[in-house]
PDB file of N, CA, C and O in Angstrom:
ATOM      1  N   UNK A  22     -13.611 -29.105 -92.191  1.00 52.00           N
ATOM      2  CA  UNK A  22     -12.365 -28.276 -92.469  1.00 52.00           C
ATOM      3  C   UNK A  22     -11.636 -29.021 -93.610  1.00 52.00           C
ATOM      4  O   UNK A  22     -11.787 -30.129 -93.866  1.00 52.00           O
ATOM      5  N   UNK A  23     -10.933 -28.259 -94.435  1.00 63.00           N
ATOM      6  CA  UNK A  23     -10.150 -28.865 -95.547  1.00 63.00           C
ATOM      7  C   UNK A  23      -9.127 -29.753 -95.008  1.00 63.00           C
ATOM      8  O   UNK A  23      -8.492 -29.533 -94.031  1.00 63.00           O
ATOM      9  N   UNK A  24      -8.968 -30.791 -95.897  1.00 79.00           N
ATOM     10  CA  UNK A  24      -7.993 -31.861 -95.443  1.00 79.00           C
ATOM     11  C   UNK A  24      -6.735 -31.546 -96.269  1.00 79.00           C
ATOM     12  O   UNK A  24      -6.471 -32.235 -97.327  1.00 79.00           O
ATOM     13  N   UNK A  25      -5.929 -30.638 -95.935  1.00 83.00           N
ATOM     14  CA  UNK A  25      -4.677 -30.256 -96.700  1.00 83.00           C
ATOM     15  C   UNK A  25      -3.475 -30.898 -96.077  1.00 83.00           C
ATOM     16  O   UNK A  25      -3.357 -30.755 -94.872  1.00 83.00           O
ATOM     17  N   UNK A  26      -2.687 -31.648 -96.840  1.00 90.00           N
ATOM     18  CA  UNK A  26      -1.588 -32.243 -96.368  1.00 90.00           C
ATOM     19  C   UNK A  26      -0.513 -31.304 -95.729  1.00 90.00           C
ATOM     20  O   UNK A  26      -0.422 -30.352 -96.324  1.00 90.00           O
ATOM     21  N   UNK A  27       0.000 -31.697 -94.599  1.00 92.00           N
ATOM     22  CA  UNK A  27       1.078 -30.795 -93.972  1.00 92.00           C
ATOM     23  C   UNK A  27       2.134 -30.389 -94.919  1.00 92.00           C
ATOM     24  O   UNK A  27       2.712 -29.299 -94.933  1.00 92.00           O
ATOM     25  N   UNK A  28       2.552 -31.336 -95.687  1.00 94.00           N
ATOM     26  CA  UNK A  28       3.707 -31.105 -96.656  1.00 94.00           C
ATOM     27  C   UNK A  28       3.300 -30.013 -97.666  1.00 94.00           C
ATOM     28  O   UNK A  28       4.211 -29.259 -97.943  1.00 94.00           O
ATOM     29  N   UNK A  29       2.177 -29.951 -98.252  1.00 94.00           N
ATOM     30  CA  UNK A  29       1.725 -28.853 -99.022  1.00 94.00           C
ATOM     31  C   UNK A  29       1.784 -27.601 -98.252  1.00 94.00           C
ATOM     32  O   UNK A  29       2.223 -26.576 -98.900  1.00 94.00           O
ATOM     33  N   UNK A  30       1.418 -27.549 -96.933  1.00 95.00           N
ATOM     34  CA  UNK A  30       1.528 -26.320 -96.257  1.00 95.00           C
ATOM     35  C   UNK A  30       2.880 -25.791 -96.135  1.00 95.00           C
ATOM     36  O   UNK A  30       3.367 -24.674 -96.204  1.00 95.00           O
ATOM     37  N   UNK A  31       3.806 -26.986 -95.772  1.00 95.00           N
ATOM     38  CA  UNK A  31       5.277 -26.580 -95.500  1.00 95.00           C
ATOM     39  C   UNK A  31       5.840 -26.103 -97.028  1.00 95.00           C
ATOM     40  O   UNK A  31       6.656 -25.146 -96.781  1.00 95.00           O
ATOM     41  N   UNK A  32       5.532 -26.588 -97.926  1.00 96.00           N
ATOM     42  CA  UNK A  32       5.890 -26.168 -99.213  1.00 96.00           C
ATOM     43  C   UNK A  32       5.602 -24.555 -99.629  1.00 96.00           C
ATOM     44  O   UNK A  32       6.370 -23.870 -99.942  1.00 96.00           O
ATOM     45  N   UNK A  33       4.414 -24.251 -99.227  1.00 97.00           N
ATOM     46  CA  UNK A  33       3.933 -22.990 -99.252  1.00 97.00           C
ATOM     47  C   UNK A  33       4.676 -22.065 -98.369  1.00 97.00           C
ATOM     48  O   UNK A  33       5.057 -20.835 -98.721  1.00 97.00           O
ATOM     49  N   UNK A  34       5.023 -22.480 -97.110  1.00 97.00           N
ATOM     50  CA  UNK A  34       5.769 -21.841 -96.220  1.00 97.00           C
ATOM     51  C   UNK A  34       7.119 -21.440 -96.752  1.00 97.00           C
ATOM     52  O   UNK A  34       7.719 -20.284 -96.751  1.00 97.00           O
ATOM     53  N   UNK A  35       7.742 -22.430 -97.366  1.00 97.00           N
ATOM     54  CA  UNK A  35       9.143 -22.220 -98.019  1.00 97.00           C
ATOM     55  C   UNK A  35       9.074 -21.259 -99.094  1.00 97.00           C
ATOM     56  O   UNK A  35       9.891 -20.385 -99.195  1.00 97.00           O
ATOM     57  N   UNK A  36       8.034 -21.249 -99.927  1.00 97.00           N
ATOM     58  CA  UNK A  36       7.854 -20.410-100.965  1.00 97.00           C
ATOM     59  C   UNK A  36       7.775 -18.852-100.481  1.00 97.00           C
ATOM     60  O   UNK A  36       8.423 -17.988-101.003  1.00 97.00           O
ATOM     61  N   UNK A  37       6.850 -18.792 -99.466  1.00 97.00           N
ATOM     62  CA  UNK A  37       6.727 -17.486 -98.778  1.00 97.00           C
ATOM     63  C   UNK A  37       8.158 -16.933 -98.101  1.00 97.00           C
ATOM     64  O   UNK A  37       8.416 -15.729 -98.265  1.00 97.00           O
ATOM     65  N   UNK A  38       8.806 -17.901 -97.644  1.00 97.00           N
ATOM     66  CA  UNK A  38      10.099 -17.308 -96.974  1.00 97.00           C
ATOM     67  C   UNK A  38      11.074 -17.011 -98.168  1.00 97.00           C
ATOM     68  O   UNK A  38      11.808 -15.886 -98.023  1.00 97.00           O
ATOM     69  N   UNK A  39      11.161 -17.669 -99.232  1.00 97.00           N
ATOM     70  CA  UNK A  39      11.992 -17.157-100.350  1.00 97.00           C
ATOM     71  C   UNK A  39      11.624 -15.985-100.909  1.00 97.00           C
ATOM     72  O   UNK A  39      12.434 -15.104-101.158  1.00 97.00           O
ATOM     73  N   UNK A  40      10.336 -15.761-101.001  1.00 97.00           N
ATOM     74  CA  UNK A  40       9.794 -14.311-101.519  1.00 97.00           C
ATOM     75  C   UNK A  40      10.219 -13.285-100.385  1.00 97.00           C
ATOM     76  O   UNK A  40      10.471 -12.135-100.742  1.00 97.00           O
ATOM     77  N   UNK A  41      10.095 -13.560 -99.171  1.00 97.00           N
ATOM     78  CA  UNK A  41      10.377 -12.574 -98.083  1.00 97.00           C
ATOM     79  C   UNK A  41      11.880 -12.244 -98.101  1.00 97.00           C
ATOM     80  O   UNK A  41      12.193 -11.051 -97.919  1.00 97.00           O
ATOM     81  N   UNK A  42      12.781 -13.060 -98.457  1.00 96.00           N
ATOM     82  CA  UNK A  42      14.131 -12.906 -98.540  1.00 96.00           C
ATOM     83  C   UNK A  42      14.509 -11.892 -99.597  1.00 96.00           C
ATOM     84  O   UNK A  42      15.511 -11.160 -99.572  1.00 96.00           O
ATOM     85  N   UNK A  43      13.787 -11.940-100.816  1.00 96.00           N
ATOM     86  CA  UNK A  43      13.987 -11.134-101.813  1.00 96.00           C
ATOM     87  C   UNK A  43      12.991  -9.921-102.026  1.00 96.00           C
ATOM     88  O   UNK A  43      13.024  -9.372-102.977  1.00 96.00           O
ATOM     89  N   UNK A  44      12.306  -9.664-100.935  1.00 96.00           N
ATOM     90  CA  UNK A  44      11.322  -8.655-100.944  1.00 96.00           C
ATOM     91  C   UNK A  44      11.947  -7.169-101.240  1.00 96.00           C
ATOM     92  O   UNK A  44      13.025  -6.964-100.669  1.00 96.00           O
ATOM     93  N   UNK A  45      11.365  -6.450-101.930  1.00 95.00           N
ATOM     94  CA  UNK A  45      11.948  -5.117-102.356  1.00 95.00           C
ATOM     95  C   UNK A  45      11.624  -4.073-101.253  1.00 95.00           C
ATOM     96  O   UNK A  45      12.326  -3.026-101.377  1.00 95.00           O
ATOM     97  N   UNK A  46      10.541  -4.326-100.733  1.00 96.00           N
ATOM     98  CA  UNK A  46      10.252  -3.384 -99.570  1.00 96.00           C
ATOM     99  C   UNK A  46       9.803  -3.899 -98.243  1.00 96.00           C
ATOM    100  O   UNK A  46       9.617  -5.060 -98.138  1.00 96.00           O
ATOM    101  N   UNK A  47       9.923  -3.147 -97.189  1.00 97.00           N
ATOM    102  CA  UNK A  47       9.550  -3.594 -95.854  1.00 97.00           C
ATOM    103  C   UNK A  47       8.140  -4.019 -95.804  1.00 97.00           C
ATOM    104  O   UNK A  47       7.809  -5.046 -95.157  1.00 97.00           O
ATOM    105  N   UNK A  48       7.163  -3.377 -96.540  1.00 97.00           N
ATOM    106  CA  UNK A  48       5.671  -3.732 -96.602  1.00 97.00           C
ATOM    107  C   UNK A  48       5.651  -5.221 -97.119  1.00 97.00           C
ATOM    108  O   UNK A  48       4.983  -6.039 -96.639  1.00 97.00           O
ATOM    109  N   UNK A  49       6.302  -5.428 -98.350  1.00 96.00           N
ATOM    110  CA  UNK A  49       6.273  -6.776 -98.908  1.00 96.00           C
ATOM    111  C   UNK A  49       6.827  -7.929 -97.934  1.00 96.00           C
ATOM    112  O   UNK A  49       6.281  -8.958 -97.889  1.00 96.00           O
ATOM    113  N   UNK A  50       7.844  -7.526 -97.347  1.00 96.00           N
ATOM    114  CA  UNK A  50       8.528  -8.426 -96.438  1.00 96.00           C
ATOM    115  C   UNK A  50       7.491  -8.832 -95.275  1.00 96.00           C
ATOM    116  O   UNK A  50       7.282 -10.100 -94.926  1.00 96.00           O
ATOM    117  N   UNK A  51       6.680  -7.874 -94.727  1.00 97.00           N
ATOM    118  CA  UNK A  51       5.824  -8.080 -93.687  1.00 97.00           C
ATOM    119  C   UNK A  51       4.789  -8.945 -94.157  1.00 97.00           C
ATOM    120  O   UNK A  51       4.152  -9.684 -93.441  1.00 97.00           O
ATOM    121  N   UNK A  52       4.310  -8.770 -95.376  1.00 97.00           N
ATOM    122  CA  UNK A  52       3.133  -9.576 -95.962  1.00 97.00           C
ATOM    123  C   UNK A  52       3.526 -11.028 -96.130  1.00 97.00           C
ATOM    124  O   UNK A  52       2.805 -11.836 -95.745  1.00 97.00           O
ATOM    125  N   UNK A  53       4.854 -11.332 -96.552  1.00 97.00           N
ATOM    126  CA  UNK A  53       5.242 -12.605 -96.752  1.00 97.00           C
ATOM    127  C   UNK A  53       5.410 -13.283 -95.286  1.00 97.00           C
ATOM    128  O   UNK A  53       5.043 -14.456 -95.054  1.00 97.00           O
ATOM    129  N   UNK A  54       6.015 -12.633 -94.345  1.00 97.00           N
ATOM    130  CA  UNK A  54       5.975 -13.039 -92.947  1.00 97.00           C
ATOM    131  C   UNK A  54       4.603 -13.322 -92.357  1.00 97.00           C
ATOM    132  O   UNK A  54       4.583 -14.273 -91.556  1.00 97.00           O
ATOM    133  N   UNK A  55       3.737 -12.557 -92.566  1.00 97.00           N
ATOM    134  CA  UNK A  55       2.305 -12.578 -92.048  1.00 97.00           C
ATOM    135  C   UNK A  55       1.767 -13.969 -92.751  1.00 97.00           C
ATOM    136  O   UNK A  55       1.153 -14.731 -92.073  1.00 97.00           O
ATOM    137  N   UNK A  56       2.063 -14.189 -94.078  1.00 97.00           N
ATOM    138  CA  UNK A  56       1.534 -15.406 -94.661  1.00 97.00           C
ATOM    139  C   UNK A  56       2.200 -16.629 -94.083  1.00 97.00           C
ATOM    140  O   UNK A  56       1.529 -17.662 -93.775  1.00 97.00           O
ATOM    141  N   UNK A  57       3.547 -16.662 -93.667  1.00 97.00           N
ATOM    142  CA  UNK A  57       4.182 -17.652 -92.964  1.00 97.00           C
ATOM    143  C   UNK A  57       3.567 -17.911 -91.719  1.00 97.00           C
ATOM    144  O   UNK A  57       3.268 -19.125 -91.315  1.00 97.00           O
ATOM    145  N   UNK A  58       3.331 -16.890 -90.927  1.00 97.00           N
ATOM    146  CA  UNK A  58       2.752 -16.937 -89.496  1.00 97.00           C
ATOM    147  C   UNK A  58       1.258 -17.748 -89.663  1.00 97.00           C
ATOM    148  O   UNK A  58       0.837 -18.634 -89.033  1.00 97.00           O
ATOM    149  N   UNK A  59       0.540 -17.229 -90.672  1.00 96.00           N
ATOM    150  CA  UNK A  59      -0.790 -17.960 -90.940  1.00 96.00           C
ATOM    151  C   UNK A  59      -0.734 -19.353 -91.162  1.00 96.00           C
ATOM    152  O   UNK A  59      -1.462 -20.307 -90.766  1.00 96.00           O
ATOM    153  N   UNK A  60       0.336 -19.764 -92.059  1.00 96.00           N
ATOM    154  CA  UNK A  60       0.456 -21.127 -92.423  1.00 96.00           C
ATOM    155  C   UNK A  60       0.932 -21.909 -91.201  1.00 96.00           C
ATOM    156  O   UNK A  60       0.503 -23.144 -90.999  1.00 96.00           O
ATOM    157  N   UNK A  61       1.826 -21.415 -90.379  1.00 96.00           N
ATOM    158  CA  UNK A  61       2.235 -21.849 -89.152  1.00 96.00           C
ATOM    159  C   UNK A  61       0.972 -22.329 -88.303  1.00 96.00           C
ATOM    160  O   UNK A  61       0.853 -23.368 -87.583  1.00 96.00           O
ATOM    161  N   UNK A  62       0.079 -21.208 -88.121  1.00 95.00           N
ATOM    162  CA  UNK A  62      -1.137 -21.388 -87.327  1.00 95.00           C
ATOM    163  C   UNK A  62      -1.879 -22.561 -87.861  1.00 95.00           C
ATOM    164  O   UNK A  62      -2.614 -23.360 -87.136  1.00 95.00           O
ATOM    165  N   UNK A  63      -2.090 -22.630 -89.228  1.00 93.00           N
ATOM    166  CA  UNK A  63      -2.764 -23.781 -89.844  1.00 93.00           C
ATOM    167  C   UNK A  63      -2.279 -25.044 -89.464  1.00 93.00           C
ATOM    168  O   UNK A  63      -3.018 -25.947 -89.093  1.00 93.00           O
ATOM    169  N   UNK A  64      -0.891 -25.191 -89.567  1.00 92.00           N
ATOM    170  CA  UNK A  64      -0.207 -26.558 -89.126  1.00 92.00           C
ATOM    171  C   UNK A  64      -0.571 -26.848 -87.654  1.00 92.00           C
ATOM    172  O   UNK A  64      -0.803 -27.999 -87.396  1.00 92.00           O
ATOM    173  N   UNK A  65      -0.504 -25.818 -86.749  1.00 92.00           N
ATOM    174  CA  UNK A  65      -0.601 -26.122 -85.384  1.00 92.00           C
ATOM    175  C   UNK A  65      -2.094 -26.530 -85.101  1.00 92.00           C
ATOM    176  O   UNK A  65      -2.407 -27.355 -84.317  1.00 92.00           O
ATOM    177  N   UNK A  66      -3.150 -25.837 -85.852  1.00 89.00           N
ATOM    178  CA  UNK A  66      -4.484 -26.176 -85.639  1.00 89.00           C
ATOM    179  C   UNK A  66      -4.740 -27.621 -86.081  1.00 89.00           C
ATOM    180  O   UNK A  66      -5.448 -28.345 -85.532  1.00 89.00           O
ATOM    181  N   UNK A  67      -4.027 -28.065 -87.229  1.00 82.00           N
ATOM    182  CA  UNK A  67      -4.268 -29.452 -87.701  1.00 82.00           C
ATOM    183  C   UNK A  67      -3.644 -30.303 -86.650  1.00 82.00           C
ATOM    184  O   UNK A  67      -4.223 -31.358 -86.417  1.00 82.00           O
ATOM    185  N   UNK A  68      -2.557 -30.098 -86.017  1.00 77.00           N
ATOM    186  CA  UNK A  68      -2.078 -30.966 -84.940  1.00 77.00           C
ATOM    187  C   UNK A  68      -3.022 -31.023 -83.819  1.00 77.00           C
ATOM    188  O   UNK A  68      -3.070 -32.106 -83.292  1.00 77.00           O
ATOM    189  N   UNK A  69      -3.511 -29.930 -83.349  1.00 76.00           N
ATOM    190  CA  UNK A  69      -4.380 -29.939 -82.176  1.00 76.00           C
ATOM    191  C   UNK A  69      -5.647 -30.757 -82.551  1.00 76.00           C
ATOM    192  O   UNK A  69      -6.116 -31.513 -81.609  1.00 76.00           O
ATOM    193  N   UNK A  70      -6.200 -30.556 -83.707  1.00 75.00           N
ATOM    194  CA  UNK A  70      -7.313 -31.441 -84.133  1.00 75.00           C
ATOM    195  C   UNK A  70      -7.121 -32.892 -84.148  1.00 75.00           C
ATOM    196  O   UNK A  70      -7.880 -33.708 -83.728  1.00 75.00           O
ATOM    197  N   UNK A  71      -5.927 -33.247 -84.630  1.00 72.00           N
ATOM    198  CA  UNK A  71      -5.595 -34.631 -84.522  1.00 72.00           C
ATOM    199  C   UNK A  71      -5.380 -35.126 -83.173  1.00 72.00           C
ATOM    200  O   UNK A  71      -5.846 -36.235 -82.934  1.00 72.00           O
ATOM    201  N   UNK A  72      -4.810 -34.354 -82.308  1.00 71.00           N
ATOM    202  CA  UNK A  72      -4.655 -34.888 -81.009  1.00 71.00           C
ATOM    203  C   UNK A  72      -6.080 -34.886 -80.190  1.00 71.00           C
ATOM    204  O   UNK A  72      -6.371 -35.780 -79.509  1.00 71.00           O
ATOM    205  N   UNK A  73      -6.966 -33.852 -80.634  1.00 72.00           N
ATOM    206  CA  UNK A  73      -8.279 -33.953 -80.020  1.00 72.00           C
ATOM    207  C   UNK A  73      -9.146 -35.131 -80.525  1.00 72.00           C
ATOM    208  O   UNK A  73      -9.756 -35.897 -79.754  1.00 72.00           O
ATOM    209  N   UNK A  74      -8.895 -35.458 -81.789  1.00 67.00           N
ATOM    210  CA  UNK A  74      -9.442 -36.523 -82.418  1.00 67.00           C
ATOM    211  C   UNK A  74      -9.052 -37.970 -81.789  1.00 67.00           C
ATOM    212  O   UNK A  74      -9.802 -38.876 -81.389  1.00 67.00           O
ATOM    213  N   UNK A  75      -7.776 -38.139 -81.451  1.00 65.00           N
ATOM    214  CA  UNK A  75      -7.193 -39.308 -80.867  1.00 65.00           C
ATOM    215  C   UNK A  75      -7.666 -39.350 -79.472  1.00 65.00           C
ATOM    216  O   UNK A  75      -8.073 -40.370 -78.992  1.00 65.00           O
ATOM    217  N   UNK A  76      -7.821 -38.352 -78.760  1.00 66.00           N
ATOM    218  CA  UNK A  76      -8.206 -38.276 -77.422  1.00 66.00           C
ATOM    219  C   UNK A  76      -9.746 -38.616 -77.211  1.00 66.00           C
ATOM    220  O   UNK A  76     -10.125 -39.390 -76.343  1.00 66.00           O
ATOM    221  N   UNK A  77     -10.512 -38.069 -78.265  1.00 64.00           N
ATOM    222  CA  UNK A  77     -11.994 -38.299 -78.142  1.00 64.00           C
ATOM    223  C   UNK A  77     -12.259 -39.699 -78.675  1.00 64.00           C
ATOM    224  O   UNK A  77     -13.489 -40.304 -78.389  1.00 64.00           O
ATOM    225  N   UNK A  78     -11.423 -40.457 -79.410  1.00 63.00           N
ATOM    226  CA  UNK A  78     -11.561 -41.622 -79.927  1.00 63.00           C
ATOM    227  C   UNK A  78     -11.216 -42.779 -78.862  1.00 63.00           C
ATOM    228  O   UNK A  78     -11.517 -43.976 -79.032  1.00 63.00           O
ATOM    229  N   UNK A  79     -10.537 -42.458 -77.811  1.00 62.00           N
ATOM    230  CA  UNK A  79     -10.346 -43.334 -76.799  1.00 62.00           C
ATOM    231  C   UNK A  79     -11.461 -43.821 -76.017  1.00 62.00           C
ATOM    232  O   UNK A  79     -12.291 -43.055 -75.595  1.00 62.00           O
ATOM    233  N   UNK A  80     -11.750 -45.079 -75.901  1.00 61.00           N
ATOM    234  CA  UNK A  80     -12.872 -45.643 -75.310  1.00 61.00           C
ATOM    235  C   UNK A  80     -12.555 -46.239 -74.017  1.00 61.00           C
ATOM    236  O   UNK A  80     -11.696 -47.011 -73.840  1.00 61.00           O
ATOM    237  N   UNK A  81     -13.196 -45.703 -72.921  1.00 60.00           N
ATOM    238  CA  UNK A  81     -13.058 -46.211 -71.701  1.00 60.00           C
ATOM    239  C   UNK A  81     -14.027 -47.249 -71.224  1.00 60.00           C
ATOM    240  O   UNK A  81     -15.236 -47.035 -71.394  1.00 60.00           O
ATOM    241  N   UNK A  82     -13.596 -48.425 -70.995  1.00 58.00           N
ATOM    242  CA  UNK A  82     -14.529 -49.463 -70.636  1.00 58.00           C
ATOM    243  C   UNK A  82     -15.175 -49.335 -69.262  1.00 58.00           C
ATOM    244  O   UNK A  82     -14.394 -48.895 -68.372  1.00 58.00           O
ATOM    245  N   UNK A  83     -16.453 -49.522 -69.166  1.00 59.00           N
ATOM    246  CA  UNK A  83     -17.106 -49.357 -67.862  1.00 59.00           C
ATOM    247  C   UNK A  83     -16.505 -50.421 -66.928  1.00 59.00           C
ATOM    248  O   UNK A  83     -16.245 -51.568 -67.254  1.00 59.00           O
ATOM    249  N   UNK A  84     -16.643 -49.982 -65.647  1.00 58.00           N
ATOM    250  CA  UNK A  84     -16.159 -51.054 -64.687  1.00 58.00           C
ATOM    251  C   UNK A  84     -17.264 -51.988 -64.474  1.00 58.00           C
ATOM    252  O   UNK A  84     -18.491 -51.714 -64.396  1.00 58.00           O
ATOM    253  N   UNK A  85     -16.864 -53.247 -64.345  1.00 59.00           N
ATOM    254  CA  UNK A  85     -17.803 -54.193 -64.158  1.00 59.00           C
ATOM    255  C   UNK A  85     -18.008 -54.539 -62.602  1.00 59.00           C
ATOM    256  O   UNK A  85     -17.151 -54.695 -61.822  1.00 59.00           O
ATOM    257  N   UNK A  86     -19.237 -54.370 -62.190  1.00 56.00           N
ATOM    258  CA  UNK A  86     -19.662 -54.443 -60.770  1.00 56.00           C
ATOM    259  C   UNK A  86     -20.360 -55.866 -60.584  1.00 56.00           C
ATOM    260  O   UNK A  86     -21.213 -56.185 -61.302  1.00 56.00           O
ATOM    261  N   UNK A  87     -19.751 -56.686 -59.764  1.00 59.00           N
ATOM    262  CA  UNK A  87     -20.224 -57.974 -59.586  1.00 59.00           C
ATOM    263  C   UNK A  87     -21.576 -58.023 -59.062  1.00 59.00           C
ATOM    264  O   UNK A  87     -21.911 -57.338 -58.173  1.00 59.00           O
ATOM    265  N   UNK A  88     -22.414 -58.758 -59.684  1.00 66.00           N
ATOM    266  CA  UNK A  88     -23.777 -58.916 -59.272  1.00 66.00           C
ATOM    267  C   UNK A  88     -23.957 -59.893 -58.241  1.00 66.00           C
ATOM    268  O   UNK A  88     -23.208 -61.020 -58.302  1.00 66.00           O
ATOM    269  N   UNK A  89     -25.023 -59.935 -57.405  1.00 64.00           N
ATOM    270  CA  UNK A  89     -25.016 -61.077 -56.408  1.00 64.00           C
ATOM    271  C   UNK A  89     -24.816 -60.553 -54.940  1.00 64.00           C
ATOM    272  O   UNK A  89     -25.161 -59.424 -54.615  1.00 64.00           O
ATOM    273  N   UNK A  90     -24.302 -61.443 -54.188  1.00 62.00           N
ATOM    274  CA  UNK A  90     -24.164 -61.006 -52.623  1.00 62.00           C
ATOM    275  C   UNK A  90     -23.249 -60.192 -52.414  1.00 62.00           C
ATOM    276  O   UNK A  90     -22.124 -60.086 -53.239  1.00 62.00           O
ATOM    277  N   UNK A  91     -23.341 -59.165 -51.536  1.00 64.00           N
ATOM    278  CA  UNK A  91     -22.289 -58.241 -51.089  1.00 64.00           C
ATOM    279  C   UNK A  91     -21.587 -58.593 -49.833  1.00 64.00           C
ATOM    280  O   UNK A  91     -22.342 -59.232 -48.944  1.00 64.00           O
ATOM    281  N   UNK A  92     -20.410 -58.501 -49.756  1.00 66.00           N
ATOM    282  CA  UNK A  92     -19.611 -58.940 -48.563  1.00 66.00           C
ATOM    283  C   UNK A  92     -19.648 -57.751 -47.566  1.00 66.00           C
ATOM    284  O   UNK A  92     -19.312 -56.557 -48.071  1.00 66.00           O
ATOM    285  N   UNK A  93     -19.736 -58.004 -46.356  1.00 66.00           N
ATOM    286  CA  UNK A  93     -19.494 -56.945 -45.330  1.00 66.00           C
ATOM    287  C   UNK A  93     -18.165 -57.080 -44.810  1.00 66.00           C
ATOM    288  O   UNK A  93     -17.586 -58.174 -44.637  1.00 66.00           O
ATOM    289  N   UNK A  94     -17.529 -55.948 -44.561  1.00 65.00           N
ATOM    290  CA  UNK A  94     -16.227 -55.897 -43.980  1.00 65.00           C
ATOM    291  C   UNK A  94     -16.224 -55.833 -42.526  1.00 65.00           C
ATOM    292  O   UNK A  94     -17.094 -55.047 -41.953  1.00 65.00           O
ATOM    293  N   UNK A  95     -15.670 -56.632 -41.775  1.00 66.00           N
ATOM    294  CA  UNK A  95     -15.576 -56.610 -40.371  1.00 66.00           C
ATOM    295  C   UNK A  95     -14.904 -55.321 -39.870  1.00 66.00           C
ATOM    296  O   UNK A  95     -13.679 -55.102 -40.064  1.00 66.00           O
ATOM    297  N   UNK A  96     -15.605 -54.437 -39.106  1.00 65.00           N
ATOM    298  CA  UNK A  96     -15.100 -53.122 -38.853  1.00 65.00           C
ATOM    299  C   UNK A  96     -14.569 -53.176 -37.337  1.00 65.00           C
ATOM    300  O   UNK A  96     -13.961 -52.173 -36.920  1.00 65.00           O
ATOM    301  N   UNK A  97     -14.755 -54.158 -36.643  1.00 66.00           N
ATOM    302  CA  UNK A  97     -14.124 -54.307 -35.300  1.00 66.00           C
ATOM    303  C   UNK A  97     -14.996 -53.867 -34.250  1.00 66.00           C
ATOM    304  O   UNK A  97     -16.087 -53.167 -34.547  1.00 66.00           O
ATOM    305  N   UNK A  98     -14.793 -54.053 -32.920  1.00 66.00           N
ATOM    306  CA  UNK A  98     -15.587 -53.716 -31.916  1.00 66.00           C
ATOM    307  C   UNK A  98     -15.522 -52.279 -31.499  1.00 66.00           C
ATOM    308  O   UNK A  98     -16.415 -51.578 -31.003  1.00 66.00           O
ATOM    309  N   UNK A  99     -14.327 -51.570 -31.834  1.00 66.00           N
ATOM    310  CA  UNK A  99     -14.225 -50.276 -31.403  1.00 66.00           C
ATOM    311  C   UNK A  99     -14.724 -49.130 -32.419  1.00 66.00           C
ATOM    312  O   UNK A  99     -14.728 -47.950 -32.060  1.00 66.00           O
ATOM    313  N   UNK A 100     -15.317 -49.707 -33.522  1.00 63.00           N
ATOM    314  CA  UNK A 100     -16.085 -48.696 -34.439  1.00 63.00           C
ATOM    315  C   UNK A 100     -17.369 -48.366 -34.123  1.00 63.00           C
ATOM    316  O   UNK A 100     -18.037 -49.200 -33.307  1.00 63.00           O
ATOM    317  N   UNK A 101     -17.910 -47.069 -34.412  1.00 66.00           N
ATOM    318  CA  UNK A 101     -19.175 -46.559 -34.014  1.00 66.00           C
ATOM    319  C   UNK A 101     -20.234 -47.149 -34.963  1.00 66.00           C
ATOM    320  O   UNK A 101     -21.539 -47.142 -34.720  1.00 66.00           O
ATOM    321  N   UNK A 102     -19.989 -47.485 -36.247  1.00 65.00           N
ATOM    322  CA  UNK A 102     -21.027 -48.033 -37.148  1.00 65.00           C
ATOM    323  C   UNK A 102     -20.427 -48.323 -38.614  1.00 65.00           C
ATOM    324  O   UNK A 102     -19.103 -48.285 -38.663  1.00 65.00           O
ATOM    325  N   UNK A 103     -21.173 -48.887 -39.447  1.00 65.00           N
ATOM    326  CA  UNK A 103     -20.695 -49.348 -40.751  1.00 65.00           C
ATOM    327  C   UNK A 103     -20.255 -48.178 -41.736  1.00 65.00           C
ATOM    328  O   UNK A 103     -19.711 -48.427 -42.705  1.00 65.00           O
ATOM    329  N   UNK A 104     -20.497 -46.953 -41.363  1.00 69.00           N
ATOM    330  CA  UNK A 104     -20.315 -45.777 -42.314  1.00 69.00           C
ATOM    331  C   UNK A 104     -18.926 -45.154 -41.965  1.00 69.00           C
ATOM    332  O   UNK A 104     -18.520 -45.043 -40.747  1.00 69.00           O
ATOM    333  N   UNK A 105     -18.338 -44.616 -42.903  1.00 65.00           N
ATOM    334  CA  UNK A 105     -17.070 -43.878 -42.605  1.00 65.00           C
ATOM    335  C   UNK A 105     -17.271 -42.610 -41.897  1.00 65.00           C
ATOM    336  O   UNK A 105     -16.458 -42.115 -41.272  1.00 65.00           O
ATOM    337  N   UNK A 106     -18.535 -42.200 -41.938  1.00 71.00           N
ATOM    338  CA  UNK A 106     -18.935 -40.978 -41.272  1.00 71.00           C
ATOM    339  C   UNK A 106     -19.376 -41.146 -39.857  1.00 71.00           C
ATOM    340  O   UNK A 106     -19.759 -40.134 -39.306  1.00 71.00           O
ATOM    341  N   UNK A 107     -19.467 -42.362 -39.498  1.00 66.00           N
ATOM    342  CA  UNK A 107     -20.044 -42.524 -38.012  1.00 66.00           C
ATOM    343  C   UNK A 107     -18.694 -42.550 -37.061  1.00 66.00           C
ATOM    344  O   UNK A 107     -17.852 -43.383 -37.166  1.00 66.00           O
ATOM    345  N   UNK A 108     -18.712 -41.533 -36.383  1.00 60.00           N
ATOM    346  CA  UNK A 108     -17.404 -41.265 -35.492  1.00 60.00           C
ATOM    347  C   UNK A 108     -17.807 -41.727 -34.057  1.00 60.00           C
ATOM    348  O   UNK A 108     -18.679 -41.511 -33.349  1.00 60.00           O
TER     349      UNK A 108
END
């Protein structure tokens, strides 16, 4: 995708709004407003891409599992077994 600065897009939006205010016909007004809408969508897409890029660049460190002996938890005399599913 093109890397267009948001400031340049906002400048184009202002230009389209100025032209819409002085449009001679309803058709020309609609064309300028449609251009503003398209530019708004472009800005919103750029922001979503930025958020997606930031979210995808977050690195989650793997959990470290200690190696070696495992400890057993004392489950008491009234338990049926070592599993949570032993009732």
